[in-house]
Coordinates of C-alpha atoms in Angstrom, one line a residue:
T1 CA 100.1 59.4 46.6
E2 CA 101.3 62.3 44.8
L3 CA 100.0 60.7 41.5
R4 CA 96.7 59.5 43.3
N5 CA 96.1 63.3 44.1
T6 CA 96.9 64.4 40.6
I7 CA 94.5 61.9 39.4
R8 CA 91.8 63.0 41.5
E9 CA 92.6 66.6 40.6
F10 CA 92.5 66.1 37.1
F11 CA 88.7 64.5 37.4
M12 CA 87.6 67.2 39.6
K13 CA 88.7 69.6 37.1
L14 CA 86.6 67.3 34.3
K15 CA 83.8 67.3 35.9
T16 CA 83.7 71.2 36.3
R17 CA 84.3 71.6 32.6
L18 CA 81.5 68.8 32.0
F19 CA 79.2 70.7 34.2
V20 CA 79.7 74.1 32.3
A21 CA 78.9 72.1 29.1
F22 CA 76.0 70.9 30.8
A23 CA 74.7 73.8 31.7
A24 CA 75.0 75.6 28.5
I25 CA 73.5 73.0 27.0
L26 CA 70.1 73.5 29.1
I27 CA 70.4 77.2 29.1
I28 CA 71.3 78.0 25.4
P29 CA 67.8 76.0 24.6
I30 CA 65.8 77.6 27.5
M31 CA 67.0 81.0 25.9
L32 CA 66.0 80.2 22.6
M33 CA 62.8 78.8 23.4
T34 CA 62.1 82.3 25.4
M35 CA 63.2 84.2 22.6
V36 CA 61.0 82.4 19.7
M37 CA 57.8 82.5 22.2
L38 CA 58.3 86.4 22.6
T39 CA 59.0 87.0 18.7
V40 CA 55.6 84.1 18.2
G41 CA 53.8 86.1 20.4
N42 CA 54.3 89.6 19.0
R43 CA 54.1 88.1 15.7
Q44 CA 50.9 86.0 16.8
F45 CA 49.6 89.5 18.1
K46 CA 50.2 91.4 14.8
A47 CA 48.8 88.3 12.8
L48 CA 45.0 88.9 14.7
E49 CA 45.5 92.4 14.4
R50 CA 45.6 92.2 10.8
Y51 CA 42.8 89.5 11.0
A52 CA 40.6 91.6 12.9
Q53 CA 41.3 94.6 10.5
K54 CA 40.5 92.7 7.4
Y55 CA 37.1 91.7 9.2
Q56 CA 36.0 95.1 9.9
I57 CA 36.6 95.7 6.4
Y58 CA 35.0 93.1 5.2
Q59 CA 31.7 93.8 7.3
E60 CA 32.1 97.7 6.0
Q61 CA 31.8 96.8 2.6
N62 CA 29.1 93.6 2.9
G63 CA 27.2 95.0 5.5
S64 CA 26.7 91.7 7.2
D65 CA 28.3 89.4 9.7
M66 CA 30.3 86.5 8.8
D67 CA 30.3 83.7 10.9
E68 CA 34.0 82.1 12.1
D69 CA 33.9 79.1 10.2
T70 CA 33.4 81.6 6.9
L71 CA 35.9 84.0 8.5
A72 CA 38.6 80.9 9.2
D73 CA 38.2 79.9 5.6
E74 CA 38.7 83.4 3.9
F75 CA 42.1 84.5 5.9
T76 CA 43.6 81.0 6.8
D77 CA 44.7 78.4 4.7
G78 CA 41.6 76.5 5.6
S79 CA 43.5 73.2 6.7
S80 CA 45.3 74.2 9.9
G81 CA 43.7 77.3 11.0
I82 CA 46.8 79.6 10.8
V83 CA 47.3 82.4 8.8
P84 CA 49.3 81.3 6.2
E85 CA 52.4 84.3 7.0
F86 CA 52.7 82.9 10.5
R87 CA 53.0 79.6 9.4
N88 CA 55.9 80.3 7.5
F89 CA 57.5 82.1 9.9
L90 CA 57.0 79.2 12.2
Y91 CA 58.8 76.8 10.0
D92 CA 61.6 79.5 9.8
M93 CA 62.0 79.6 13.3
A94 CA 62.3 75.8 14.2
A95 CA 65.1 75.7 11.1
I96 CA 66.8 78.4 13.0
I97 CA 66.7 76.5 16.4
I98 CA 67.5 73.5 15.1
I99 CA 70.5 74.8 13.4
I100 CA 71.4 76.9 16.7
L101 CA 71.1 73.8 18.5
V102 CA 73.6 71.4 16.3
V103 CA 76.3 74.6 15.9
T104 CA 76.5 74.9 20.0
A105 CA 76.4 71.5 20.7
A106 CA 79.4 70.9 17.9
I107 CA 81.2 74.1 19.6
L108 CA 80.9 72.7 22.9
M109 CA 81.8 68.9 21.8
L110 CA 85.1 70.7 19.9
W111 CA 85.3 72.8 23.1
I112 CA 85.5 69.5 25.5
Y113 CA 87.4 67.7 22.9
A114 CA 90.1 70.5 22.6
G115 CA 90.3 71.2 26.2
I116 CA 90.6 67.0 27.1
S117 CA 91.8 65.1 24.6
V118 CA 94.9 66.8 23.6
P119 CA 96.2 67.1 27.2
L120 CA 95.0 63.5 27.9
N121 CA 96.7 62.2 24.8
K122 CA 100.2 64.0 26.2
L123 CA 99.8 62.4 29.8
R124 CA 99.2 59.2 27.9
N125 CA 102.5 59.4 26.1
A126 CA 104.3 60.5 29.0
T127 CA 102.7 57.8 31.3
H128 CA 104.1 55.0 28.5
K129 CA 107.6 57.0 28.4
I130 CA 107.6 56.4 32.2
A131 CA 106.6 52.8 32.4
E132 CA 109.4 52.5 30.0
G133 CA 112.0 53.5 32.3
N134 CA 112.3 57.0 30.1
L135 CA 112.1 60.1 32.6
N136 CA 114.6 62.5 30.2
F137 CA 111.8 64.3 28.1
T138 CA 109.7 67.4 28.6
M139 CA 106.1 67.6 28.4
E140 CA 105.2 71.1 26.6
V141 CA 102.1 72.6 28.1
T142 CA 100.9 75.8 26.9
G143 CA 97.3 76.2 27.6
D144 CA 95.7 77.7 30.6
D145 CA 93.0 75.7 31.5
E146 CA 92.6 73.2 34.2
I147 CA 93.5 70.5 32.3
S148 CA 96.4 72.2 31.3
D149 CA 97.5 72.8 35.1
L150 CA 97.2 69.3 35.4
C151 CA 99.6 68.5 32.8
R152 CA 101.9 71.4 34.7
D153 CA 101.7 68.8 37.7
F154 CA 102.3 65.9 36.2
E155 CA 105.5 67.6 34.6
E156 CA 106.8 68.5 37.8
M157 CA 106.1 65.1 39.1
R158 CA 108.2 63.9 36.6
K159 CA 110.7 66.1 37.2
R160 CA 110.9 64.7 40.9
L161 CA 110.8 61.2 39.8
L162 CA 113.9 61.8 37.5
E163 CA 115.6 63.7 40.7
S164 CA 115.0 60.8 42.6
T165 CA 115.9 58.2 40.3
E166 CA 119.1 60.4 39.6
Q167 CA 119.7 60.5 43.5
K168 CA 119.1 56.6 43.9
L169 CA 121.4 55.7 41.6
A170 CA 124.2 58.1 43.0
F171 CA 123.5 55.9 46.2
D172 CA 123.8 53.2 44.3
Q173 CA 127.2 53.9 43.0
E174 CA 128.3 55.5 46.5
S175 CA 127.3 52.0 48.3
K176 CA 129.2 50.1 45.9
E177 CA 132.7 52.0 45.8
L178 CA 132.2 52.3 49.7
L179 CA 132.0 48.3 49.8
S180 CA 134.9 48.0 47.0
N181 CA 137.2 50.9 49.4
I182 CA 136.3 48.8 52.8
S183 CA 137.0 45.7 51.1
H184 CA 140.4 47.2 49.8
D185 CA 141.1 48.7 53.1
L186 CA 140.1 45.6 55.1
K187 CA 142.5 43.3 53.0
T188 CA 145.4 45.2 53.6
P189 CA 145.7 45.0 56.8
L190 CA 144.7 41.1 56.9
T191 CA 147.2 40.7 54.4
A192 CA 150.0 41.8 56.9
I193 CA 148.3 40.5 60.0
K194 CA 148.8 37.0 58.2
G195 CA 152.3 37.6 57.0
Y196 CA 153.6 38.5 60.6
V197 CA 151.4 35.7 61.7
E198 CA 153.1 33.0 59.4
G199 CA 156.4 34.7 61.0
I200 CA 155.9 33.6 64.1
M201 CA 154.5 30.3 63.3
D202 CA 157.8 29.8 60.7
G203 CA 160.0 30.8 63.8
V204 CA 161.4 34.1 61.8
A205 CA 160.7 36.0 64.7
D206 CA 163.3 34.3 66.3
T207 CA 164.4 37.1 68.8
P208 CA 162.6 38.9 71.7
E209 CA 162.9 42.2 69.9
K210 CA 161.4 40.5 66.8
M211 CA 158.5 39.0 68.3
D212 CA 157.7 42.1 70.2
R213 CA 157.8 44.1 66.8
Y214 CA 155.4 41.4 64.7
I215 CA 153.2 41.2 67.9
R216 CA 153.0 44.9 68.1
T217 CA 152.6 45.4 64.5
I218 CA 149.9 42.9 64.4
Y219 CA 148.2 44.8 67.0
N220 CA 148.1 48.1 65.3
K221 CA 146.9 46.6 62.3
T222 CA 143.9 44.9 64.4
N223 CA 143.5 48.5 65.6
D224 CA 143.2 50.0 61.8
M225 CA 140.8 47.0 60.9
D226 CA 138.7 47.9 64.3
R227 CA 138.5 51.5 63.0
L228 CA 137.3 50.7 59.6
I229 CA 134.6 48.7 61.0
N230 CA 133.4 51.2 63.4
E231 CA 133.7 54.3 60.8
L232 CA 131.5 51.9 58.2
N233 CA 129.1 51.3 61.3
F234 CA 129.3 54.9 62.0
Y235 CA 128.6 55.9 58.2
S236 CA 125.0 53.4 58.6
K237 CA 123.6 55.8 61.6
I238 CA 124.5 59.0 59.6
E239 CA 122.5 57.7 56.2
A240 CA 119.8 56.8 59.0
N241 CA 120.1 59.8 61.2
R242 CA 120.6 57.9 64.1
I243 CA 123.5 59.3 65.2
P244 CA 123.7 58.8 69.2
Y245 CA 124.3 62.3 70.7
T246 CA 124.7 63.4 74.3
F247 CA 125.2 66.8 74.5
N248 CA 126.7 68.5 77.7
K249 CA 128.8 71.9 78.7
I250 CA 132.7 70.8 78.2
N251 CA 135.1 73.1 79.5
V252 CA 137.5 73.7 76.5
K253 CA 140.7 74.4 78.0
N254 CA 140.2 71.1 80.3
Y255 CA 138.9 68.8 77.3
F256 CA 141.1 69.5 74.7
E257 CA 144.2 69.1 77.0
D258 CA 143.0 65.7 77.8
C259 CA 142.6 65.1 74.1
V260 CA 146.0 66.2 72.8
E261 CA 147.8 64.4 75.9
E262 CA 146.3 61.0 74.6
M263 CA 147.0 61.9 70.9
G264 CA 150.3 63.2 71.7
I265 CA 151.9 60.0 73.0
E266 CA 150.7 57.9 69.8
L267 CA 152.0 60.7 67.4
E268 CA 155.1 60.9 69.0
S269 CA 155.7 57.0 69.0
K270 CA 155.2 57.4 64.8
G271 CA 157.6 59.7 64.7
F272 CA 155.4 63.1 64.6
A273 CA 156.5 66.2 66.1
F274 CA 153.7 67.3 67.9
S275 CA 152.7 70.7 69.1
Y276 CA 149.4 72.4 71.1
T277 CA 148.4 75.5 72.1
N278 CA 145.4 76.8 73.8
E279 CA 144.4 80.8 73.8
V280 CA 141.0 80.3 75.4
T281 CA 140.5 81.5 79.0
E282 CA 139.8 78.7 81.9
D283 CA 135.8 79.5 82.0
V284 CA 134.8 79.1 78.2
E285 CA 132.6 76.0 77.6
V286 CA 130.9 74.7 74.9
I287 CA 127.6 72.4 74.5
A288 CA 129.0 69.2 72.6
D289 CA 129.1 65.6 72.7
A290 CA 132.9 64.9 73.7
E291 CA 132.7 61.5 72.0
Q292 CA 131.8 62.7 68.6
I293 CA 134.0 66.2 69.0
K294 CA 136.8 63.4 69.7
R295 CA 135.9 61.2 66.8
V296 CA 136.3 64.6 64.5
I297 CA 139.9 65.2 66.0
N298 CA 141.0 61.8 65.5
N299 CA 139.5 61.5 61.7
I300 CA 141.2 64.6 60.8
I301 CA 145.0 63.4 62.4
S302 CA 144.5 60.2 60.7
N303 CA 144.0 61.3 57.4
S304 CA 147.4 63.9 58.3
V305 CA 149.1 60.8 59.4
K306 CA 147.8 58.4 56.6
Y307 CA 148.7 60.8 53.9
M308 CA 152.2 61.9 55.3
D309 CA 155.0 62.3 52.8
K310 CA 158.0 64.2 54.8
S311 CA 160.9 62.7 56.4
D312 CA 160.1 65.1 59.3
P313 CA 156.1 64.7 59.9
R314 CA 154.8 67.7 62.1
I315 CA 151.2 68.3 63.5
D316 CA 150.1 71.4 65.3
I317 CA 146.6 71.9 67.3
R318 CA 145.9 75.2 67.9
V319 CA 142.7 76.3 69.9
K320 CA 141.5 80.1 69.7
D321 CA 138.9 82.4 70.9
V322 CA 137.2 84.2 68.0
G323 CA 134.3 85.9 69.6
D324 CA 131.6 83.9 70.3
F325 CA 133.2 80.9 68.5
V326 CA 136.2 78.8 69.6
Q327 CA 138.1 77.6 66.6
I328 CA 139.7 74.7 66.4
E329 CA 143.1 74.6 63.9
I330 CA 144.9 71.1 63.0
E331 CA 147.6 71.8 60.7
D332 CA 150.4 68.9 58.9
N333 CA 153.0 69.4 56.9
G334 CA 152.0 67.0 54.6
R335 CA 151.4 66.7 50.9
G336 CA 149.2 68.9 50.6
I337 CA 145.7 69.5 48.7
G338 CA 145.2 71.0 44.9
T339 CA 143.2 74.0 44.8
K340 CA 140.6 72.2 42.6
E341 CA 140.5 69.3 44.8
L342 CA 140.0 71.3 47.7
P343 CA 136.1 72.4 48.0
N344 CA 135.5 68.8 47.3
I345 CA 137.2 67.0 50.5
F346 CA 134.0 66.6 52.6
E347 CA 131.9 64.8 50.2
R348 CA 131.2 61.5 50.4
F349 CA 134.0 59.0 48.9
Y350 CA 135.8 61.8 47.3
R351 CA 139.8 61.5 46.8
A352 CA 141.8 64.4 45.8
D353 CA 144.0 62.5 43.8
V354 CA 144.7 58.8 42.6
S355 CA 147.7 58.5 44.8
R356 CA 145.7 58.6 48.0
H357 CA 143.5 55.6 46.9
S358 CA 147.0 53.7 47.7
A359 CA 147.0 55.2 51.0
G360 CA 143.9 53.3 51.8
G361 CA 140.7 54.4 53.3
S362 CA 137.2 54.5 53.0
G363 CA 136.8 58.1 51.4
I364 CA 134.0 58.8 54.1
G365 CA 136.4 60.0 57.2
L366 CA 135.7 64.1 56.1
S367 CA 132.2 63.8 55.3
I368 CA 131.4 62.1 59.1
V369 CA 133.4 64.8 60.7
K370 CA 131.3 67.7 58.7
K371 CA 128.3 66.1 59.5
I372 CA 129.1 66.0 63.3
I373 CA 130.3 69.7 63.2
E374 CA 127.0 70.7 61.3
D375 CA 125.2 68.7 63.6
H376 CA 126.3 70.9 66.7
G377 CA 125.7 74.1 64.8
G378 CA 129.5 74.9 63.9
K379 CA 131.4 75.0 60.5
I380 CA 134.3 73.3 58.8
W381 CA 136.6 74.2 56.2
A382 CA 140.4 73.8 54.9
S383 CA 143.2 75.7 53.6
S384 CA 146.0 74.1 51.6
T385 CA 149.0 74.2 49.6
L386 CA 150.7 71.5 47.7
G387 CA 154.3 70.1 48.9
K388 CA 153.2 72.4 51.9
G389 CA 150.9 70.9 54.0
T390 CA 146.9 71.5 55.0
V391 CA 145.1 73.3 57.9
M392 CA 141.8 72.4 59.4
Y393 CA 139.2 74.5 60.5
F394 CA 136.4 73.9 62.7
V395 CA 134.5 76.2 65.0
L396 CA 132.1 75.7 67.9
R397 CA 129.8 78.0 69.3
K398 CA 130.4 79.3 73.0
Y399 CA 128.1 78.1 75.7
Q400 CA 126.7 81.4 77.4
E401 CA 124.2 81.7 80.1
V402 CA 121.0 83.8 79.4
L403 CA 120.0 86.1 82.3
L404 CA 116.2 86.5 82.5

């Protein structure tokens, strides 16, 4: 559509230039003819005056009248009846008019050619490069006319095409990386499930305690696979801007107490020390999607669990009142994130280091978290110290009644 509009604009400007040239070709000869007629009339008048003076002198000298034929033969060239000097003037004027018309036409042709042919050649070379898939060039434009404006529009279109192509290549690369990550992450629990099932089939789990441990491990690995699949499904909804939000008023104190009660049991079963503090008053509310905020908390805590490297793992959750916002802080004592990597952790598929890849994860968990919080009108950030741990912060705006 943009290319079609650009071409249409080009032909409109071309028509304008041709109209100007056509008008000039019409107006200049008319002006020349007017000038010639005025000059000819003036010369003719002066020639007739001289003609009359000569006739009067002839009468005075000869004392008799001369008939018109004799007078014409006397004072003209006799063949055309034109005064010789006037005839020579007409020849000169005709030659001058022809020269002026030729020069005018040549100048107009050069003007049209310079204004159209040179930019058209640039456009043609640019379109050939684009057709060959080459967008890494620059079309230099220096003129100020309409066609130069068209070339500038074409150059702007090339830049947008280049940006679009680069975005598509980046998206394709991200999609390949996502498939690779998901395949790796699904393979790990599948291998574990297969191993434990084979152990049960071979009779390795020969005591109730071993059987219970094997079944519990299979159950946990299945949950991991289910979480990965749900994460991938949610990511596809993010790409299509089809996240199913259901916003409602939520009491902050009650909501987070329910969340951490469920999470605390799971964390303690994994050997984590867990603490929770809530400093907001009973009446504080936010407008949020309860399910999606829970997804945010789960994703952050899952990352903390996944990358924990301490023998005494700990996670602390704090809910604070910060004016017009409620601030939630989730702190762990894990391996931490480097200063250079910290600004990038919310980007899609980003991992702070190679060792994180070995821990699994699709690399989209925190990008999902950021998207959800921003869609709620909030903000998320992090602070971290290598070897000591990481703190994730996010804020949600308080709900306030509007008094009329």
